[in-house]
Amino acid sequence: MVEVCSTTLPQMTIPRVLGDPRFIEHRTALNEKIGRRSAIINEILSDIPELYFNPTYGAFYNTIIFREGTLNSHQTLKIDNPIIKKKVEEWCSKTTNLDYRFVYYLLGAKGICVVPSTSFCTDLKGFRVTLLEEDEEELREVFTTIHDAIVEYLHS
């Protein structure tokens, strides 16, 4: 079952889940795992002065923000596939949101999908990522790629 918002079934089960004596132990362990993942992301991205974000200790996502004035409408990433490049350029021509541009280029150039922060009704330009990847090696690989893409994009 895939749902975007809380419906009757989840609402009816929440009291039983929260009331289960195993819940606190489970939640504490999960928070520690997610906190560890956030620390890994911080470790990888912390040398990019144009970024800031708050580590998380339980939320399964992080929002990474570009400092004001960092993004512009001329930045790009190299996209080898001409069909994908054309599509990304088309998408970018239809938006003035600078974080959308970065997200589109990241997807087209590196195959990594993140969500632009301005899509969450904020003026802060950046992107949101999940912390659901349990394989730390994979997490490090993906965020190292994101790191390198950010550096390339900012210096393009």
XYZ file of C-alpha atoms in Angstrom:
156
model
C 0.000 0.000 0.000
C 1.469 3.349 -1.057
C -0.012 6.463 0.505
C 1.060 10.075 0.576
C -0.883 11.176 3.614
C -2.253 9.655 6.763
C -5.445 7.675 6.235
C -7.711 5.753 8.590
C -5.658 2.547 8.656
C -2.355 4.155 9.756
C -4.179 6.400 12.204
C -5.833 3.388 13.818
C -2.568 1.452 14.149
C -0.408 4.278 15.537
C -1.629 3.937 19.156
C -0.812 0.204 19.123
C 2.619 0.778 17.604
C 3.522 3.599 19.986
C 2.136 1.645 22.919
C 4.189 -1.479 22.206
C 6.986 -1.848 24.795
C 9.484 -2.572 21.988
C 8.809 0.737 20.246
C 11.167 2.953 22.313
C 14.089 0.564 21.818
C 13.346 0.321 18.086
C 13.014 4.098 17.686
C 16.203 4.783 19.645
C 18.197 2.334 17.504
C 16.717 3.767 14.310
C 17.498 7.342 15.405
C 21.113 6.321 16.037
C 21.393 4.734 12.583
C 19.874 7.774 10.898
C 22.099 10.089 12.953
C 25.121 8.091 11.784
C 24.037 8.474 8.150
C 23.602 12.210 8.638
C 27.104 12.370 10.149
C 28.503 10.600 7.074
C 26.817 13.151 4.801
C 28.189 15.977 6.947
C 31.667 14.456 6.787
C 31.525 14.275 2.986
C 29.968 17.692 2.299
C 31.512 19.757 5.106
C 34.412 21.063 3.017
C 32.091 22.894 0.618
C 31.745 26.405 2.111
C 28.826 27.266 -0.185
C 26.605 24.728 1.646
C 25.018 24.439 5.032
C 22.651 21.992 6.677
C 21.697 20.741 10.088
C 22.473 17.141 10.932
C 19.427 15.080 11.803
C 18.954 12.690 14.669
C 15.777 10.888 13.686
C 14.162 12.497 10.665
C 14.730 10.310 7.635
C 15.680 13.216 5.389
C 18.163 16.094 5.293
C 17.860 19.393 3.499
C 21.109 20.776 2.140
C 21.080 24.503 1.394
C 23.251 26.567 -0.915
C 24.358 29.829 0.673
C 22.681 32.954 -0.679
C 24.165 34.150 -3.971
C 25.945 30.856 -4.679
C 23.712 29.650 -7.505
C 23.178 31.333 -10.862
C 21.388 30.548 -14.099
C 24.581 29.742 -16.030
C 25.865 26.814 -13.968
C 25.830 23.353 -15.494
C 27.181 19.840 -15.217
C 28.644 17.925 -18.120
C 26.063 15.544 -19.575
C 27.464 13.069 -22.071
C 24.197 11.757 -23.485
C 22.872 14.379 -25.979
C 19.250 13.268 -25.550
C 19.411 13.653 -21.775
C 21.312 16.928 -22.107
C 18.599 18.319 -24.377
C 15.873 17.260 -21.925
C 17.680 18.835 -18.941
C 18.190 22.070 -20.873
C 14.498 22.050 -21.793
C 13.490 21.605 -18.145
C 15.884 24.365 -17.072
C 14.463 26.754 -19.662
C 11.051 26.400 -17.990
C 12.081 27.311 -14.438
C 13.572 30.299 -12.682
C 14.232 28.302 -9.504
C 17.980 27.934 -9.282
C 17.810 24.858 -7.061
C 15.628 23.124 -9.653
C 18.411 23.730 -12.199
C 20.937 22.022 -9.943
C 18.578 19.092 -9.305
C 17.915 18.637 -13.023
C 21.619 18.725 -13.865
C 22.446 16.296 -11.044
C 19.838 13.870 -12.354
C 20.948 14.217 -15.965
C 24.689 14.092 -15.343
C 24.956 11.667 -12.433
C 21.645 9.808 -12.339
C 21.009 10.904 -8.755
C 17.526 12.102 -7.887
C 17.057 14.632 -5.087
C 14.199 17.077 -4.471
C 14.629 20.869 -4.745
C 14.029 22.574 -1.423
C 11.951 25.371 -2.965
C 9.332 22.734 -3.813
C 8.619 22.692 -0.047
C 7.392 26.317 -0.018
C 10.648 27.882 1.131
C 12.855 30.516 -0.404
C 15.958 28.580 0.679
C 17.651 27.101 -2.370
C 18.973 23.603 -1.986
C 17.795 20.026 -2.071
C 16.342 17.358 0.162
C 17.699 13.816 0.427
C 16.556 10.762 2.323
C 18.649 8.940 4.889
C 17.139 5.561 4.150
C 20.195 3.951 2.511
C 21.397 1.373 5.025
C 24.563 0.345 3.156
C 27.175 2.852 4.370
C 29.485 2.114 1.455
C 26.702 2.930 -1.018
C 25.774 6.047 0.995
C 29.382 7.241 0.885
C 29.618 6.569 -2.852
C 26.409 8.459 -3.652
C 27.294 11.459 -1.483
C 30.849 11.583 -2.775
C 29.336 11.791 -6.255
C 26.964 14.534 -5.057
C 29.924 16.346 -3.450
C 31.924 16.266 -6.670
C 28.876 17.330 -8.710
C 28.269 20.307 -6.410
C 31.882 21.436 -6.723
C 31.781 21.038 -10.519
C 28.431 22.841 -10.751
C 29.479 25.756 -8.550
C 32.681 26.271 -10.531
C 31.111 25.939 -13.983
